[in-house]
PDB file of C-alpha atoms and ligand atoms in Angstrom:
ATOM      1  CA  MET P   1     181.647  51.436 164.105  1.00  0.00           C
ATOM      2  CA  PRO P   2     184.361  51.029 166.763  1.00  0.00           C
ATOM      3  CA  LEU P   3     187.926  51.991 165.875  1.00  0.00           C
ATOM      4  CA  VAL P   4     189.770  49.269 163.951  1.00  0.00           C
ATOM      5  CA  PRO P   5     193.450  48.267 164.100  1.00  0.00           C
ATOM      6  CA  LEU P   6     195.663  49.720 161.371  1.00  0.00           C
ATOM      7  CA  LYS P   7     196.695  46.180 160.428  1.00  0.00           C
ATOM      8  CA  ASP P   8     193.154  45.386 159.231  1.00  0.00           C
ATOM      9  CA  LEU P   9     193.159  48.384 156.886  1.00  0.00           C
ATOM     10  CA  LEU P  10     196.618  47.530 155.578  1.00  0.00           C
ATOM     11  CA  THR P  11     195.668  43.913 154.890  1.00  0.00           C
ATOM     12  CA  GLN P  12     192.777  45.116 152.726  1.00  0.00           C
ATOM     13  CA  ALA P  13     195.002  47.713 151.037  1.00  0.00           C
ATOM     14  CA  GLU P  14     197.563  45.029 150.206  1.00  0.00           C
ATOM     15  CA  LYS P  15     194.860  42.839 148.671  1.00  0.00           C
ATOM     16  CA  GLY P  16     193.474  45.749 146.671  1.00  0.00           C
ATOM     17  CA  GLY P  17     196.828  47.237 145.656  1.00  0.00           C
ATOM     18  CA  TYR P  18     196.028  50.694 147.058  1.00  0.00           C
ATOM     19  CA  ALA P  19     197.176  52.820 150.003  1.00  0.00           C
ATOM     20  CA  VAL P  20     195.231  54.097 152.978  1.00  0.00           C
ATOM     21  CA  GLY P  21     195.538  57.817 153.697  1.00  0.00           C
ATOM     22  CA  ALA P  22     196.777  58.688 157.174  1.00  0.00           C
ATOM     23  CA  PHE P  23     195.745  62.216 157.986  1.00  0.00           C
ATOM     24  CA  ASN P  24     197.035  64.234 160.947  1.00  0.00           C
ATOM     25  CA  CYS P  25     194.495  65.850 163.237  1.00  0.00           C
ATOM     26  CA  ASN P  26     194.831  68.581 165.841  1.00  0.00           C
ATOM     27  CA  ASN P  27     191.249  69.692 166.481  1.00  0.00           C
ATOM     28  CA  MET P  28     187.589  68.917 165.903  1.00  0.00           C
ATOM     29  CA  GLU P  29     187.295  70.542 162.482  1.00  0.00           C
ATOM     30  CA  ILE P  30     190.195  68.494 161.132  1.00  0.00           C
ATOM     31  CA  VAL P  31     188.718  65.248 162.472  1.00  0.00           C
ATOM     32  CA  GLN P  32     185.353  66.122 160.926  1.00  0.00           C
ATOM     33  CA  SER P  33     186.886  66.968 157.575  1.00  0.00           C
ATOM     34  CA  ILE P  34     188.766  63.642 157.464  1.00  0.00           C
ATOM     35  CA  ILE P  35     185.571  61.732 158.212  1.00  0.00           C
ATOM     36  CA  ALA P  36     183.510  63.754 155.725  1.00  0.00           C
ATOM     37  CA  ALA P  37     186.091  63.071 153.013  1.00  0.00           C
ATOM     38  CA  ALA P  38     186.270  59.349 153.818  1.00  0.00           C
ATOM     39  CA  GLU P  39     182.477  59.073 153.759  1.00  0.00           C
ATOM     40  CA  ALA P  40     182.156  60.976 150.488  1.00  0.00           C
ATOM     41  CA  GLU P  41     184.811  58.786 148.872  1.00  0.00           C
ATOM     42  CA  LYS P  42     183.644  55.542 150.550  1.00  0.00           C
ATOM     43  CA  SER P  43     187.139  54.973 151.886  1.00  0.00           C
ATOM     44  CA  PRO P  44     188.776  53.523 154.980  1.00  0.00           C
ATOM     45  CA  VAL P  45     190.935  56.076 156.767  1.00  0.00           C
ATOM     46  CA  VAL P  46     193.642  56.505 159.380  1.00  0.00           C
ATOM     47  CA  ILE P  47     193.384  59.491 161.700  1.00  0.00           C
ATOM     48  CA  GLN P  48     196.685  60.138 163.377  1.00  0.00           C
ATOM     49  CA  ALA P  49     197.896  62.399 166.159  1.00  0.00           C
ATOM     50  CA  SER P  50     201.482  63.483 166.653  1.00  0.00           C
ATOM     51  CA  GLN P  51     203.009  64.140 170.045  1.00  0.00           C
ATOM     52  CA  GLY P  52     202.619  67.843 169.169  1.00  0.00           C
ATOM     53  CA  ALA P  53     198.904  67.341 168.501  1.00  0.00           C
ATOM     54  CA  ILE P  54     198.520  65.546 171.820  1.00  0.00           C
ATOM     55  CA  LYS P  55     200.343  68.365 173.603  1.00  0.00           C
ATOM     56  CA  TYR P  56     198.125  70.939 171.885  1.00  0.00           C
ATOM     57  CA  ALA P  57     194.697  69.316 172.250  1.00  0.00           C
ATOM     58  CA  GLY P  58     195.220  66.827 175.074  1.00  0.00           C
ATOM     59  CA  LEU P  59     195.139  63.051 174.778  1.00  0.00           C
ATOM     60  CA  GLU P  60     191.622  62.872 176.241  1.00  0.00           C
ATOM     61  CA  TYR P  61     190.235  65.304 173.677  1.00  0.00           C
ATOM     62  CA  ILE P  62     191.966  63.711 170.689  1.00  0.00           C
ATOM     63  CA  THR P  63     190.806  60.237 171.690  1.00  0.00           C
ATOM     64  CA  ALA P  64     187.261  61.370 172.444  1.00  0.00           C
ATOM     65  CA  LEU P  65     186.938  63.267 169.166  1.00  0.00           C
ATOM     66  CA  VAL P  66     188.153  60.396 167.029  1.00  0.00           C
ATOM     67  CA  LYS P  67     186.161  57.762 168.928  1.00  0.00           C
ATOM     68  CA  VAL P  68     182.945  59.739 168.481  1.00  0.00           C
ATOM     69  CA  ALA P  69     183.778  60.280 164.829  1.00  0.00           C
ATOM     70  CA  ALA P  70     184.372  56.552 164.258  1.00  0.00           C
ATOM     71  CA  GLU P  71     181.297  55.442 166.178  1.00  0.00           C
ATOM     72  CA  ASN P  72     179.097  57.689 164.063  1.00  0.00           C
ATOM     73  CA  THR P  73     180.287  56.613 160.657  1.00  0.00           C
ATOM     74  CA  HIS P  74     180.169  53.424 158.604  1.00  0.00           C
ATOM     75  CA  VAL P  75     183.685  53.874 157.196  1.00  0.00           C
ATOM     76  CA  PRO P  76     186.459  52.007 159.080  1.00  0.00           C
ATOM     77  CA  VAL P  77     188.707  54.336 161.080  1.00  0.00           C
ATOM     78  CA  ALA P  78     192.016  53.554 162.810  1.00  0.00           C
ATOM     79  CA  LEU P  79     193.392  55.939 165.445  1.00  0.00           C
ATOM     80  CA  HIS P  80     197.174  56.039 165.225  1.00  0.00           C
ATOM     81  CA  LEU P  81     199.982  57.703 167.180  1.00  0.00           C
ATOM     82  CA  ASP P  82     202.272  59.448 164.690  1.00  0.00           C
ATOM     83  CA  HIS P  83     206.019  59.500 165.508  1.00  0.00           C
ATOM     84  CA  GLY P  84     205.783  58.318 169.091  1.00  0.00           C
ATOM     85  CA  THR P  85     209.304  58.430 170.427  1.00  0.00           C
ATOM     86  CA  SER P  86     208.976  56.923 173.886  1.00  0.00           C
ATOM     87  CA  PHE P  87     207.698  53.624 175.251  1.00  0.00           C
ATOM     88  CA  GLU P  88     205.660  55.554 177.834  1.00  0.00           C
ATOM     89  CA  GLN P  89     203.902  57.681 175.198  1.00  0.00           C
ATOM     90  CA  THR P  90     202.870  54.624 173.180  1.00  0.00           C
ATOM     91  CA  MET P  91     201.544  52.969 176.345  1.00  0.00           C
ATOM     92  CA  ARG P  92     199.484  56.041 177.254  1.00  0.00           C
ATOM     93  CA  CYS P  93     197.941  56.037 173.782  1.00  0.00           C
ATOM     94  CA  ILE P  94     197.159  52.319 173.944  1.00  0.00           C
ATOM     95  CA  ARG P  95     195.542  52.820 177.336  1.00  0.00           C
ATOM     96  CA  TYR P  96     193.330  55.594 175.958  1.00  0.00           C
ATOM     97  CA  GLY P  97     192.148  53.419 173.079  1.00  0.00           C
ATOM     98  CA  PHE P  98     194.435  54.093 170.121  1.00  0.00           C
ATOM     99  CA  THR P  99     194.277  51.119 167.750  1.00  0.00           C
ATOM    100  CA  SER P 100     197.734  51.714 166.341  1.00  0.00           C
ATOM    101  CA  VAL P 101     200.987  53.328 167.432  1.00  0.00           C
ATOM    102  CA  MET P 102     204.151  54.361 165.686  1.00  0.00           C
ATOM    103  CA  ILE P 103     207.323  53.913 167.638  1.00  0.00           C
ATOM    104  CA  ASP P 104     209.899  56.045 165.882  1.00  0.00           C
ATOM    105  CA  GLY P 105     213.327  54.868 166.924  1.00  0.00           C
ATOM    106  CA  SER P 106     214.896  56.112 163.698  1.00  0.00           C
ATOM    107  CA  LYS P 107     217.347  58.363 165.522  1.00  0.00           C
ATOM    108  CA  LEU P 108     218.690  55.407 167.495  1.00  0.00           C
ATOM    109  CA  PRO P 109     221.363  52.931 166.405  1.00  0.00           C
ATOM    110  CA  LEU P 110     219.796  49.895 164.666  1.00  0.00           C
ATOM    111  CA  GLU P 111     220.036  47.544 167.667  1.00  0.00           C
ATOM    112  CA  GLU P 112     218.431  50.108 170.006  1.00  0.00           C
ATOM    113  CA  ASN P 113     215.680  50.849 167.480  1.00  0.00           C
ATOM    114  CA  ILE P 114     214.961  47.097 167.298  1.00  0.00           C
ATOM    115  CA  ALA P 115     214.948  46.763 171.092  1.00  0.00           C
ATOM    116  CA  LEU P 116     212.602  49.730 171.627  1.00  0.00           C
ATOM    117  CA  THR P 117     210.265  48.557 168.865  1.00  0.00           C
ATOM    118  CA  ASN P 118     210.124  45.055 170.356  1.00  0.00           C
ATOM    119  CA  LYS P 119     209.359  46.460 173.796  1.00  0.00           C
ATOM    120  CA  VAL P 120     206.325  48.270 172.356  1.00  0.00           C
ATOM    121  CA  LEU P 121     205.339  45.250 170.237  1.00  0.00           C
ATOM    122  CA  ASP P 122     205.258  42.959 173.280  1.00  0.00           C
ATOM    123  CA  VAL P 123     202.472  45.013 174.827  1.00  0.00           C
ATOM    124  CA  ALA P 124     200.718  46.076 171.619  1.00  0.00           C
ATOM    125  CA  ARG P 125     200.424  42.487 170.371  1.00  0.00           C
ATOM    126  CA  ALA P 126     198.830  41.402 173.651  1.00  0.00           C
ATOM    127  CA  VAL P 127     196.046  43.960 173.248  1.00  0.00           C
ATOM    128  CA  GLY P 128     195.531  43.852 169.476  1.00  0.00           C
ATOM    129  CA  VAL P 129     197.097  47.222 168.707  1.00  0.00           C
ATOM    130  CA  SER P 130     199.099  47.628 165.480  1.00  0.00           C
ATOM    131  CA  VAL P 131     202.663  48.938 165.400  1.00  0.00           C
ATOM    132  CA  GLU P 132     204.489  51.020 162.795  1.00  0.00           C
ATOM    133  CA  ALA P 133     208.235  51.570 163.086  1.00  0.00           C
ATOM    134  CA  GLU P 134     210.712  53.723 161.196  1.00  0.00           C
ATOM    135  CA  LEU P 135     214.070  52.956 159.680  1.00  0.00           C
ATOM    136  CA  GLY P 136     216.127  55.651 157.995  1.00  0.00           C
ATOM    137  CA  LYS P 137     215.607  59.301 158.826  1.00  0.00           C
ATOM    138  CA  ILE P 138     212.698  61.232 157.360  1.00  0.00           C
ATOM    139  CA  GLY P 139     213.762  64.771 158.115  1.00  0.00           C
ATOM    140  CA  GLY P 140     212.142  68.117 157.582  1.00  0.00           C
ATOM    141  CA  THR P 141     212.307  70.315 154.495  1.00  0.00           C
ATOM    142  CA  GLU P 142     214.056  72.879 156.700  1.00  0.00           C
ATOM    143  CA  ASP P 143     216.924  70.516 157.502  1.00  0.00           C
ATOM    144  CA  ASP P 144     220.106  71.969 156.096  1.00  0.00           C
ATOM    145  CA  ILE P 145     222.216  68.902 155.368  1.00  0.00           C
ATOM    146  CA  THR P 146     224.822  67.931 152.796  1.00  0.00           C
ATOM    147  CA  VAL P 147     224.017  65.582 149.916  1.00  0.00           C
ATOM    148  CA  GLU P 148     226.193  62.920 151.581  1.00  0.00           C
ATOM    149  CA  ALA P 149     224.355  63.228 154.890  1.00  0.00           C
ATOM    150  CA  TRP P 150     221.038  63.157 153.035  1.00  0.00           C
ATOM    151  CA  GLU P 151     221.969  59.948 151.197  1.00  0.00           C
ATOM    152  CA  ALA P 152     223.145  58.393 154.445  1.00  0.00           C
ATOM    153  CA  SER P 153     219.782  59.185 156.013  1.00  0.00           C
ATOM    154  CA  LEU P 154     217.916  57.037 153.461  1.00  0.00           C
ATOM    155  CA  THR P 155     216.865  53.527 154.474  1.00  0.00           C
ATOM    156  CA  ASP P 156     219.397  50.763 153.882  1.00  0.00           C
ATOM    157  CA  PRO P 157     217.458  47.828 152.346  1.00  0.00           C
ATOM    158  CA  GLU P 158     219.598  45.187 154.085  1.00  0.00           C
ATOM    159  CA  GLU P 159     219.003  46.918 157.423  1.00  0.00           C
ATOM    160  CA  ALA P 160     215.282  46.939 156.644  1.00  0.00           C
ATOM    161  CA  LYS P 161     215.421  43.158 156.184  1.00  0.00           C
ATOM    162  CA  THR P 162     217.224  42.702 159.508  1.00  0.00           C
ATOM    163  CA  PHE P 163     214.830  45.103 161.208  1.00  0.00           C
ATOM    164  CA  VAL P 164     211.674  43.381 159.989  1.00  0.00           C
ATOM    165  CA  GLU P 165     213.018  39.906 160.743  1.00  0.00           C
ATOM    166  CA  SER P 166     214.013  41.009 164.254  1.00  0.00           C
ATOM    167  CA  THR P 167     210.723  42.701 165.090  1.00  0.00           C
ATOM    168  CA  GLY P 168     207.709  41.621 163.045  1.00  0.00           C
ATOM    169  CA  VAL P 169     206.169  45.100 162.903  1.00  0.00           C
ATOM    170  CA  ASP P 170     202.902  45.625 161.033  1.00  0.00           C
ATOM    171  CA  ALA P 171     204.189  48.494 158.898  1.00  0.00           C
ATOM    172  CA  LEU P 172     207.546  50.098 158.212  1.00  0.00           C
ATOM    173  CA  ALA P 173     208.183  53.761 157.440  1.00  0.00           C
ATOM    174  CA  ILE P 174     211.216  54.180 155.222  1.00  0.00           C
ATOM    175  CA  ALA P 175     213.215  57.157 154.011  1.00  0.00           C
ATOM    176  CA  ILE P 176     213.364  57.335 150.203  1.00  0.00           C
ATOM    177  CA  GLY P 177     213.713  61.079 149.713  1.00  0.00           C
ATOM    178  CA  THR P 178     210.585  62.625 151.177  1.00  0.00           C
ATOM    179  CA  ALA P 179     210.613  65.169 154.010  1.00  0.00           C
ATOM    180  CA  HIS P 180     208.074  66.677 156.397  1.00  0.00           C
ATOM    181  CA  GLY P 181     206.741  70.153 155.661  1.00  0.00           C
ATOM    182  CA  GLN P 182     206.549  72.303 152.519  1.00  0.00           C
ATOM    183  CA  TYR P 183     209.031  71.423 149.764  1.00  0.00           C
ATOM    184  CA  LYS P 184     211.046  74.185 148.165  1.00  0.00           C
ATOM    185  CA  GLY P 185     211.483  72.267 144.895  1.00  0.00           C
ATOM    186  CA  GLU P 186     210.056  68.991 143.632  1.00  0.00           C
ATOM    187  CA  PRO P 187     211.067  66.016 145.790  1.00  0.00           C
ATOM    188  CA  LYS P 188     212.877  63.175 144.004  1.00  0.00           C
ATOM    189  CA  LEU P 189     211.962  59.753 145.308  1.00  0.00           C
ATOM    190  CA  ASP P 190     214.420  56.866 145.229  1.00  0.00           C
ATOM    191  CA  PHE P 191     212.157  54.224 143.690  1.00  0.00           C
ATOM    192  CA  GLU P 192     215.024  51.765 143.208  1.00  0.00           C
ATOM    193  CA  ARG P 193     215.561  51.811 146.958  1.00  0.00           C
ATOM    194  CA  LEU P 194     211.862  51.238 147.563  1.00  0.00           C
ATOM    195  CA  LYS P 195     211.908  48.304 145.111  1.00  0.00           C
ATOM    196  CA  LYS P 196     214.921  46.802 146.855  1.00  0.00           C
ATOM    197  CA  VAL P 197     213.319  47.165 150.283  1.00  0.00           C
ATOM    198  CA  ARG P 198     210.114  45.535 149.102  1.00  0.00           C
ATOM    199  CA  SER P 199     212.015  42.659 147.522  1.00  0.00           C
ATOM    200  CA  LEU P 200     213.568  41.970 150.929  1.00  0.00           C
ATOM    201  CA  VAL P 201     210.662  42.664 153.281  1.00  0.00           C
ATOM    202  CA  ASN P 202     207.105  41.588 152.706  1.00  0.00           C
ATOM    203  CA  ILE P 203     205.232  44.075 154.877  1.00  0.00           C
ATOM    204  CA  PRO P 204     203.289  47.271 154.136  1.00  0.00           C
ATOM    205  CA  ILE P 205     205.524  50.295 153.596  1.00  0.00           C
ATOM    206  CA  VAL P 206     204.621  53.751 154.920  1.00  0.00           C
ATOM    207  CA  LEU P 207     205.411  56.961 153.072  1.00  0.00           C
ATOM    208  CA  HIS P 208     205.883  59.993 155.324  1.00  0.00           C
ATOM    209  CA  GLY P 209     206.298  63.566 154.146  1.00  0.00           C
ATOM    210  CA  SER P 210     203.846  62.948 151.323  1.00  0.00           C
ATOM    211  CA  SER P 211     202.335  66.442 151.100  1.00  0.00           C
ATOM    212  CA  GLY P 212     203.620  68.135 147.976  1.00  0.00           C
ATOM    213  CA  VAL P 213     204.837  64.893 146.397  1.00  0.00           C
ATOM    214  CA  PRO P 214     203.521  64.871 142.794  1.00  0.00           C
ATOM    215  CA  GLU P 215     200.555  62.607 142.110  1.00  0.00           C
ATOM    216  CA  GLU P 216     202.479  60.391 139.676  1.00  0.00           C
ATOM    217  CA  ALA P 217     205.257  59.784 142.211  1.00  0.00           C
ATOM    218  CA  ILE P 218     202.731  58.828 144.885  1.00  0.00           C
ATOM    219  CA  LYS P 219     201.060  56.401 142.486  1.00  0.00           C
ATOM    220  CA  GLU P 220     204.410  54.885 141.524  1.00  0.00           C
ATOM    221  CA  ALA P 221     205.283  54.427 145.208  1.00  0.00           C
ATOM    222  CA  ILE P 222     201.933  52.704 145.790  1.00  0.00           C
ATOM    223  CA  SER P 223     202.527  50.401 142.827  1.00  0.00           C
ATOM    224  CA  LEU P 224     205.807  49.436 144.544  1.00  0.00           C
ATOM    225  CA  GLY P 225     204.253  48.532 147.897  1.00  0.00           C
ATOM    226  CA  VAL P 226     203.464  51.713 149.833  1.00  0.00           C
ATOM    227  CA  ARG P 227     200.223  51.016 151.711  1.00  0.00           C
ATOM    228  CA  LYS P 228     199.944  54.002 154.097  1.00  0.00           C
ATOM    229  CA  VAL P 229     200.515  57.578 152.970  1.00  0.00           C
ATOM    230  CA  ASN P 230     200.896  60.315 155.596  1.00  0.00           C
ATOM    231  CA  ILE P 231     199.509  63.786 154.974  1.00  0.00           C
ATOM    232  CA  ASP P 232     199.637  66.718 157.361  1.00  0.00           C
ATOM    233  CA  THR P 233     201.083  69.797 155.655  1.00  0.00           C
ATOM    234  CA  ASN P 234     198.517  69.871 152.816  1.00  0.00           C
ATOM    235  CA  ILE P 235     195.719  69.814 155.415  1.00  0.00           C
ATOM    236  CA  ARG P 236     197.304  72.740 157.275  1.00  0.00           C
ATOM    237  CA  GLU P 237     197.537  74.657 154.007  1.00  0.00           C
ATOM    238  CA  ALA P 238     193.892  73.945 153.183  1.00  0.00           C
ATOM    239  CA  PHE P 239     192.781  75.009 156.665  1.00  0.00           C
ATOM    240  CA  VAL P 240     194.585  78.331 156.431  1.00  0.00           C
ATOM    241  CA  ARG P 241     193.461  78.887 152.832  1.00  0.00           C
ATOM    242  CA  GLY P 242     189.827  78.446 153.825  1.00  0.00           C
ATOM    243  CA  ALA P 243     190.056  80.568 156.956  1.00  0.00           C
ATOM    244  CA  ARG P 244     192.123  83.287 155.291  1.00  0.00           C
ATOM    245  CA  ALA P 245     189.691  83.634 152.380  1.00  0.00           C
ATOM    246  CA  VAL P 246     186.871  84.510 154.787  1.00  0.00           C
ATOM    247  CA  MET P 247     189.007  86.845 156.876  1.00  0.00           C
ATOM    248  CA  GLU P 248     190.216  88.711 153.802  1.00  0.00           C
ATOM    249  CA  GLU P 249     186.785  88.923 152.263  1.00  0.00           C
ATOM    250  CA  LYS P 250     185.006  89.822 155.504  1.00  0.00           C
ATOM    251  CA  PRO P 251     187.502  91.403 157.895  1.00  0.00           C
ATOM    252  CA  GLN P 252     184.623  92.263 160.265  1.00  0.00           C
ATOM    253  CA  GLU P 253     183.594  88.607 160.712  1.00  0.00           C
ATOM    254  CA  ILE P 254     183.732  87.666 164.393  1.00  0.00           C
ATOM    255  CA  ASP P 255     181.855  84.368 164.385  1.00  0.00           C
ATOM    256  CA  PRO P 256     184.485  81.580 164.559  1.00  0.00           C
ATOM    257  CA  ARG P 257     182.035  79.193 162.908  1.00  0.00           C
ATOM    258  CA  LYS P 258     181.965  81.363 159.812  1.00  0.00           C
ATOM    259  CA  ILE P 259     185.741  81.091 159.601  1.00  0.00           C
ATOM    260  CA  LEU P 260     186.273  77.490 160.682  1.00  0.00           C
ATOM    261  CA  GLY P 261     183.360  76.164 158.615  1.00  0.00           C
ATOM    262  CA  PRO P 262     184.918  77.169 155.272  1.00  0.00           C
ATOM    263  CA  ALA P 263     188.300  75.971 156.548  1.00  0.00           C
ATOM    264  CA  ARG P 264     186.725  72.591 157.228  1.00  0.00           C
ATOM    265  CA  GLU P 265     185.223  72.452 153.728  1.00  0.00           C
ATOM    266  CA  GLU P 266     188.553  73.319 152.148  1.00  0.00           C
ATOM    267  CA  MET P 267     190.265  70.523 154.112  1.00  0.00           C
ATOM    268  CA  THR P 268     187.577  68.037 153.099  1.00  0.00           C
ATOM    269  CA  GLU P 269     188.182  68.777 149.425  1.00  0.00           C
ATOM    270  CA  THR P 270     191.949  68.362 149.810  1.00  0.00           C
ATOM    271  CA  ILE P 271     191.540  65.051 151.641  1.00  0.00           C
ATOM    272  CA  ARG P 272     189.070  63.763 149.063  1.00  0.00           C
ATOM    273  CA  GLU P 273     191.600  64.435 146.307  1.00  0.00           C
ATOM    274  CA  LYS P 274     194.288  62.568 148.254  1.00  0.00           C
ATOM    275  CA  ILE P 275     192.027  59.586 148.834  1.00  0.00           C
ATOM    276  CA  ARG P 276     191.374  59.315 145.106  1.00  0.00           C
ATOM    277  CA  ILE P 277     195.093  59.499 144.341  1.00  0.00           C
ATOM    278  CA  PHE P 278     195.791  56.762 146.895  1.00  0.00           C
ATOM    279  CA  GLY P 279     193.080  54.592 145.283  1.00  0.00           C
ATOM    280  CA  SER P 280     191.241  53.828 148.539  1.00  0.00           C
ATOM    281  CA  ASN P 281     187.989  55.348 147.251  1.00  0.00           C
ATOM    282  CA  ASP P 282     184.959  53.122 146.637  1.00  0.00           C
ATOM    283  CA  LYS P 283     186.281  50.381 148.905  1.00  0.00           C
ATOM    284  CA  ILE P 284     183.418  50.473 151.449  1.00  0.00           C
TER     285      ILE P 284
HETATM  286  O1  G3H G   1     205.425  64.165 161.157  1.00  0.00           O
HETATM  287  C1  G3H G   1     205.130  65.331 161.312  1.00  0.00           C
HETATM  288  C2  G3H G   1     203.721  65.732 161.312  1.00  0.00           C
HETATM  289  O2  G3H G   1     203.498  66.671 160.290  1.00  0.00           O
HETATM  290  C3  G3H G   1     203.321  66.240 162.668  1.00  0.00           C
HETATM  291  O3  G3H G   1     203.781  67.526 162.904  1.00  0.00           O
HETATM  292  O4  G3H G   1     204.731  67.399 165.191  1.00  0.00           O
HETATM  293  O5  G3H G   1     204.030  69.593 164.197  1.00  0.00           O
HETATM  294  O6  G3H G   1     202.317  67.914 164.884  1.00  0.00           O
HETATM  295  P1  G3H G   1     203.716  68.144 164.394  1.00  0.00           P
HETATM  296  P1  13P G   2     203.757  66.072 155.475  1.00  0.00           P
HETATM  297  O1  13P G   2     204.460  67.142 156.249  1.00  0.00           O
HETATM  298  O2  13P G   2     204.371  65.926 154.115  1.00  0.00           O
HETATM  299  O3  13P G   2     202.298  66.284 155.413  1.00  0.00           O
HETATM  300  O4  13P G   2     204.042  64.679 156.211  1.00  0.00           O
HETATM  301  C1  13P G   2     203.229  64.248 157.269  1.00  0.00           C
HETATM  302  C2  13P G   2     203.791  63.059 157.963  1.00  0.00           C
HETATM  303  O5  13P G   2     204.641  62.350 157.467  1.00  0.00           O
HETATM  304  C3  13P G   2     203.259  62.751 159.305  1.00  0.00           C
HETATM  305  O6  13P G   2     203.915  61.689 159.904  1.00  0.00           O
HETATM  306 ZN1   ZN G   3     205.977  61.592 159.477  1.00  0.00          ZN
END
């Protein structure tokens, strides 16, 4: 079926009390593994591309891969720009057929973040494309910051209320203690903050940096209103695990298909597990 807007998937997720997995792609094998997992679990799915993915594979290739994938499956698929930081980038993605874009103005002062988000929303609304924004700073696990700076980076619930009232975005990414990349220890999520945000804003919440977050914490976050869960790092790990196993076992192997095939299978398994944790399985 044709690509669907993220908003449609989130509306269903809200009704069903589950979250939709948003999986980052960079190449054909990753796209195929996301689709295979979604089909096996009978789940809707978001395939997302970061600016880095677009730089690596090219916007034309990413769009073509995901469009073909969606058109050849019965599970609903949204194609989403992950962490778009410029108006121009979001417009390029919309023009190529993305059904959802994230405009990440989280590094900007509140008023500028609102203004940039509204600029994107004006166009996106007119063409039926969904918009995710970010408030608070979701950093990387490599960021070396003080506890005070870390606390200050978390989303202020009152600001979230102002932000949502001033924009009307379809989904809001908030910072409650997760980070992008591999965690050194176990991440501690600020559920009280999430509760407070959800009591003030009635829109789907997005959890970034979800790889490596324990299953129980993810489920708790979903019970408190998270409706989109972003996963990239765990897919990268699965890819390398699958490819490395072949290369270690058969160092003479020179057929890329014999290396990328097992990598693809490993990713599919990882994504299937995530889908079940998010509760979006058996919804198609
Ligand atoms: O949000 C971060 C995602 O993991 C994308 O990472 O910018 O290296 O593609 P990337
Ligand atoms: P991870 O690095 O935890 O997979 O987070 C991915 C993400 O948030 C993409 O936006
Ligand atoms: Zn992210």
